[in-house]
Amino acid sequence: MIKKRLYLGLLAVTMLLFAGALAYVWLTFFQRDAGLFRYLLVIAMTVVLACLAVIGLGFVGIVLSIISDKNIVFLNKPINFTVSLLYPVVLWVGKVFKIAQDKIQCSFVEVNNHLVRAKKGKLQPQQLLVLLPHCLQERDCSHRITSNMENCTDCGACQVGALSALCKRLGVHLRIATGGTLAREAVKTIRPCAIVAVACERDLTSGILDCIPLPVLGITNSRPNGPCHNTGVSLDAVEKAIKFYIGGGETNVHVLT
Ligand code: SF4
């Protein structure tokens, strides 16, 4: 919960800032100006107020979903609106408070995963896509696995072979992407109903935002050799995330609609 509080706290501060700015503009200009400007101001303020109301609903939806561990179906659209619209501002507010970006991104992934896990419904294995980052591949490996996973000989030098075997066994799609473009292409081609994504906090965050409203369970990779090369991931976490969607694990009760 501590991790989630950071993103939720910054989201609340962001909303307060917007509300404060709105009140300031209203109090400063409404009394002073008359005529056409006043009408334009009223129209602009109404639009911004409506957006703020949806954002407020989205925030309430996120908090209720986390507290109750349930999907608040009728608030899903406001939640998606709030998350995608305010994320850059939340990062900016975090910067003002000198909070490291990766901490905010990590908190965002936690909140997202909680929202995804709160949903119910079960998927067929072929409706699920597992997206892995290219940096999981051993740096000196000469096999081109981004174009064809079958090129991996499962030599054991990295986890790609084991992850490929896991996805084959569970019957889910697997793609390795070198960046956002390849990941988007994979989503466009396979058209999954949900995604399990492995990446660093930054890539996970942008991927999750890119995919909205598609549910994405994010798993952060480990980076014992520094960023972007010879990274690792918990096979157990990947298997649990897949089984969350398709059933067969302890978390079989949580499924998606
Ligand atoms: S497991 Fe596959 S991807 Fe990893 S080093 Fe061996 S052949 Fe290359």
Short mmCIF file of N, CA and C in Angstrom, two decimals, residues 106-191:
data_model
loop_
_atom_site.label_atom_id
_atom_site.label_comp_id
_atom_site.label_asym_id
_atom_site.label_seq_id
_atom_site.Cartn_x
_atom_site.Cartn_y
_atom_site.Cartn_z
N CYS A 106 7.09 3.33 -10.40
CA CYS A 106 6.91 2.06 -9.69
C CYS A 106 5.55 2.07 -8.97
N SER A 107 5.23 3.19 -8.34
CA SER A 107 3.95 3.33 -7.63
C SER A 107 2.78 3.26 -8.62
N PHE A 108 2.97 3.89 -9.78
CA PHE A 108 1.92 3.87 -10.80
C PHE A 108 1.65 2.44 -11.27
N VAL A 109 2.74 1.67 -11.48
CA VAL A 109 2.58 0.27 -11.93
C VAL A 109 1.83 -0.54 -10.87
N GLU A 110 2.16 -0.29 -9.59
CA GLU A 110 1.46 -0.99 -8.49
C GLU A 110 -0.03 -0.70 -8.52
N VAL A 111 -0.38 0.59 -8.68
CA VAL A 111 -1.79 0.99 -8.70
C VAL A 111 -2.47 0.33 -9.91
N ASN A 112 -1.81 0.40 -11.07
CA ASN A 112 -2.38 -0.20 -12.29
C ASN A 112 -2.62 -1.70 -12.08
N ASN A 113 -1.61 -2.40 -11.52
CA ASN A 113 -1.76 -3.85 -11.33
C ASN A 113 -2.92 -4.16 -10.39
N HIS A 114 -3.09 -3.31 -9.39
CA HIS A 114 -4.21 -3.54 -8.45
C HIS A 114 -5.54 -3.37 -9.18
N LEU A 115 -5.63 -2.35 -10.02
CA LEU A 115 -6.88 -2.11 -10.77
C LEU A 115 -7.17 -3.28 -11.71
N VAL A 116 -6.11 -3.80 -12.35
CA VAL A 116 -6.29 -4.93 -13.27
C VAL A 116 -6.74 -6.17 -12.49
N ARG A 117 -6.10 -6.41 -11.35
CA ARG A 117 -6.42 -7.61 -10.57
C ARG A 117 -7.82 -7.56 -9.96
N ALA A 118 -8.36 -6.35 -9.85
CA ALA A 118 -9.70 -6.22 -9.27
C ALA A 118 -10.80 -6.62 -10.27
N LYS A 119 -10.41 -6.80 -11.54
CA LYS A 119 -11.42 -7.13 -12.57
C LYS A 119 -11.72 -8.63 -12.60
N LYS A 120 -12.90 -8.95 -13.13
CA LYS A 120 -13.29 -10.37 -13.17
C LYS A 120 -13.60 -10.81 -14.60
N GLY A 121 -13.45 -12.10 -14.86
CA GLY A 121 -13.68 -12.65 -16.20
C GLY A 121 -12.48 -13.52 -16.54
N LYS A 122 -12.64 -14.52 -17.36
CA LYS A 122 -11.53 -15.42 -17.65
C LYS A 122 -11.19 -15.41 -19.14
N LEU A 123 -9.89 -15.45 -19.44
CA LEU A 123 -9.46 -15.41 -20.84
C LEU A 123 -8.98 -16.78 -21.31
N GLN A 124 -9.10 -17.00 -22.62
CA GLN A 124 -8.47 -18.18 -23.23
C GLN A 124 -6.98 -17.85 -23.39
N PRO A 125 -6.11 -18.85 -23.33
CA PRO A 125 -4.66 -18.58 -23.44
C PRO A 125 -4.30 -17.78 -24.69
N GLN A 126 -4.97 -18.09 -25.83
CA GLN A 126 -4.61 -17.40 -27.08
C GLN A 126 -5.05 -15.94 -27.11
N GLN A 127 -5.81 -15.53 -26.07
CA GLN A 127 -6.21 -14.11 -26.00
C GLN A 127 -5.20 -13.28 -25.21
N LEU A 128 -4.17 -13.94 -24.73
CA LEU A 128 -3.19 -13.25 -23.87
C LEU A 128 -1.84 -13.10 -24.59
N LEU A 129 -1.24 -11.94 -24.43
CA LEU A 129 0.09 -11.68 -25.01
C LEU A 129 1.08 -11.38 -23.88
N VAL A 130 2.21 -12.07 -23.94
CA VAL A 130 3.30 -11.77 -23.00
C VAL A 130 4.35 -10.98 -23.78
N LEU A 131 4.65 -9.78 -23.30
CA LEU A 131 5.63 -8.92 -23.97
C LEU A 131 6.90 -8.82 -23.13
N LEU A 132 8.01 -9.19 -23.72
CA LEU A 132 9.28 -9.14 -22.99
C LEU A 132 10.21 -8.12 -23.61
N PRO A 133 11.09 -7.52 -22.81
CA PRO A 133 12.05 -6.57 -23.39
C PRO A 133 13.25 -7.30 -23.97
N HIS A 134 13.81 -6.71 -25.01
CA HIS A 134 14.95 -7.32 -25.69
C HIS A 134 16.16 -7.47 -24.77
N CYS A 135 16.23 -6.59 -23.74
CA CYS A 135 17.41 -6.61 -22.86
C CYS A 135 17.48 -7.88 -21.98
N LEU A 136 16.44 -8.72 -22.04
CA LEU A 136 16.52 -10.00 -21.30
C LEU A 136 17.47 -10.96 -22.01
N GLN A 137 17.63 -10.75 -23.32
CA GLN A 137 18.50 -11.65 -24.09
C GLN A 137 19.96 -11.40 -23.74
N GLU A 138 20.71 -12.47 -23.60
CA GLU A 138 22.16 -12.38 -23.35
C GLU A 138 22.79 -11.49 -24.43
N ARG A 139 23.58 -10.49 -23.99
CA ARG A 139 24.08 -9.49 -24.93
C ARG A 139 24.87 -10.09 -26.09
N ASP A 140 25.63 -11.16 -25.82
CA ASP A 140 26.47 -11.74 -26.88
C ASP A 140 25.76 -12.80 -27.72
N CYS A 141 24.49 -13.03 -27.44
CA CYS A 141 23.76 -14.05 -28.22
C CYS A 141 23.53 -13.54 -29.64
N SER A 142 23.83 -14.41 -30.63
CA SER A 142 23.73 -13.96 -32.03
C SER A 142 22.37 -14.33 -32.65
N HIS A 143 21.52 -15.01 -31.91
CA HIS A 143 20.23 -15.45 -32.48
C HIS A 143 19.23 -14.29 -32.52
N ARG A 144 18.61 -14.13 -33.70
CA ARG A 144 17.65 -13.02 -33.86
C ARG A 144 16.28 -13.45 -33.37
N ILE A 145 15.99 -13.15 -32.12
CA ILE A 145 14.74 -13.65 -31.55
C ILE A 145 13.58 -12.66 -31.67
N THR A 146 13.88 -11.40 -32.03
CA THR A 146 12.77 -10.43 -32.13
C THR A 146 11.88 -10.77 -33.33
N SER A 147 12.50 -11.28 -34.41
CA SER A 147 11.70 -11.64 -35.59
C SER A 147 11.08 -13.02 -35.44
N ASN A 148 11.78 -13.92 -34.75
CA ASN A 148 11.25 -15.27 -34.59
C ASN A 148 11.78 -15.90 -33.30
N MET A 149 10.88 -16.15 -32.36
CA MET A 149 11.28 -16.73 -31.08
C MET A 149 11.90 -18.11 -31.24
N GLU A 150 11.53 -18.80 -32.35
CA GLU A 150 12.03 -20.17 -32.57
C GLU A 150 13.54 -20.17 -32.77
N ASN A 151 14.12 -19.00 -33.07
CA ASN A 151 15.57 -18.93 -33.26
C ASN A 151 16.35 -19.14 -31.95
N CYS A 152 15.66 -19.00 -30.82
CA CYS A 152 16.32 -19.24 -29.52
C CYS A 152 16.53 -20.74 -29.35
N THR A 153 17.77 -21.12 -29.04
CA THR A 153 18.07 -22.56 -28.90
C THR A 153 17.99 -23.01 -27.45
N ASP A 154 17.54 -22.14 -26.57
CA ASP A 154 17.40 -22.44 -25.14
C ASP A 154 18.73 -22.96 -24.57
N CYS A 155 19.80 -22.20 -24.86
CA CYS A 155 21.13 -22.63 -24.41
C CYS A 155 21.33 -22.46 -22.91
N GLY A 156 20.45 -21.68 -22.27
CA GLY A 156 20.55 -21.51 -20.82
C GLY A 156 21.36 -20.29 -20.40
N ALA A 157 21.92 -19.57 -21.38
CA ALA A 157 22.74 -18.40 -21.03
C ALA A 157 21.88 -17.22 -20.56
N CYS A 158 20.60 -17.22 -20.93
CA CYS A 158 19.69 -16.19 -20.41
C CYS A 158 18.31 -16.82 -20.19
N GLN A 159 17.34 -16.00 -19.72
CA GLN A 159 16.05 -16.57 -19.35
C GLN A 159 15.08 -16.68 -20.53
N VAL A 160 15.49 -16.21 -21.70
CA VAL A 160 14.56 -16.20 -22.84
C VAL A 160 14.05 -17.61 -23.16
N GLY A 161 14.95 -18.59 -23.15
CA GLY A 161 14.56 -19.97 -23.47
C GLY A 161 13.50 -20.47 -22.49
N ALA A 162 13.74 -20.23 -21.20
CA ALA A 162 12.80 -20.71 -20.16
C ALA A 162 11.46 -19.99 -20.28
N LEU A 163 11.49 -18.69 -20.58
CA LEU A 163 10.24 -17.93 -20.72
C LEU A 163 9.46 -18.40 -21.94
N SER A 164 10.20 -18.70 -23.00
CA SER A 164 9.56 -19.19 -24.22
C SER A 164 8.89 -20.54 -23.94
N ALA A 165 9.60 -21.41 -23.23
CA ALA A 165 9.03 -22.73 -22.89
C ALA A 165 7.78 -22.57 -22.02
N LEU A 166 7.84 -21.63 -21.09
CA LEU A 166 6.70 -21.38 -20.19
C LEU A 166 5.47 -20.94 -21.00
N CYS A 167 5.69 -19.99 -21.92
CA CYS A 167 4.55 -19.48 -22.72
C CYS A 167 4.01 -20.56 -23.64
N LYS A 168 4.91 -21.41 -24.18
CA LYS A 168 4.45 -22.52 -25.03
C LYS A 168 3.60 -23.48 -24.22
N ARG A 169 4.08 -23.81 -23.03
CA ARG A 169 3.36 -24.77 -22.16
C ARG A 169 1.97 -24.24 -21.81
N LEU A 170 1.87 -22.93 -21.57
CA LEU A 170 0.58 -22.37 -21.16
C LEU A 170 -0.26 -21.91 -22.36
N GLY A 171 0.32 -21.96 -23.55
CA GLY A 171 -0.44 -21.67 -24.79
C GLY A 171 -0.70 -20.20 -25.04
N VAL A 172 0.13 -19.31 -24.46
CA VAL A 172 -0.10 -17.87 -24.67
C VAL A 172 0.90 -17.32 -25.69
N HIS A 173 0.54 -16.19 -26.31
CA HIS A 173 1.44 -15.57 -27.28
C HIS A 173 2.64 -14.95 -26.54
N LEU A 174 3.77 -14.97 -27.21
CA LEU A 174 4.97 -14.34 -26.64
C LEU A 174 5.68 -13.53 -27.70
N ARG A 175 6.06 -12.31 -27.37
CA ARG A 175 6.84 -11.47 -28.28
C ARG A 175 7.94 -10.77 -27.49
N ILE A 176 9.09 -10.61 -28.16
CA ILE A 176 10.18 -9.82 -27.58
C ILE A 176 10.24 -8.52 -28.37
N ALA A 177 10.23 -7.40 -27.67
CA ALA A 177 10.23 -6.12 -28.38
C ALA A 177 11.46 -5.31 -28.02
N THR A 178 12.03 -4.66 -29.04
CA THR A 178 13.20 -3.81 -28.77
C THR A 178 12.76 -2.41 -28.34
N GLY A 179 11.49 -2.11 -28.50
CA GLY A 179 10.99 -0.78 -28.10
C GLY A 179 9.49 -0.68 -28.30
N GLY A 180 8.98 0.53 -28.09
CA GLY A 180 7.55 0.77 -28.15
C GLY A 180 6.93 0.44 -29.50
N THR A 181 7.67 0.73 -30.61
CA THR A 181 7.10 0.51 -31.94
C THR A 181 6.82 -0.97 -32.17
N LEU A 182 7.82 -1.82 -31.85
CA LEU A 182 7.63 -3.27 -32.03
C LEU A 182 6.54 -3.80 -31.11
N ALA A 183 6.47 -3.25 -29.90
CA ALA A 183 5.45 -3.69 -28.94
C ALA A 183 4.06 -3.34 -29.48
N ARG A 184 3.92 -2.11 -29.99
CA ARG A 184 2.63 -1.69 -30.54
C ARG A 184 2.24 -2.56 -31.74
N GLU A 185 3.26 -2.89 -32.56
CA GLU A 185 3.01 -3.74 -33.73
C GLU A 185 2.49 -5.11 -33.30
N ALA A 186 3.11 -5.66 -32.25
CA ALA A 186 2.69 -6.98 -31.75
C ALA A 186 1.24 -6.92 -31.26
N VAL A 187 0.90 -5.84 -30.55
CA VAL A 187 -0.47 -5.69 -30.03
C VAL A 187 -1.45 -5.57 -31.19
N LYS A 188 -1.05 -4.83 -32.23
CA LYS A 188 -1.91 -4.62 -33.39
C LYS A 188 -2.13 -5.93 -34.14
N THR A 189 -1.08 -6.74 -34.27
CA THR A 189 -1.19 -7.99 -35.02
C THR A 189 -1.95 -9.06 -34.24
N ILE A 190 -1.59 -9.23 -32.99
CA ILE A 190 -2.18 -10.33 -32.20
C ILE A 190 -3.57 -9.98 -31.67
N ARG A 191 -3.81 -8.69 -31.44
CA ARG A 191 -5.08 -8.20 -30.88
C ARG A 191 -5.47 -8.97 -29.61
#
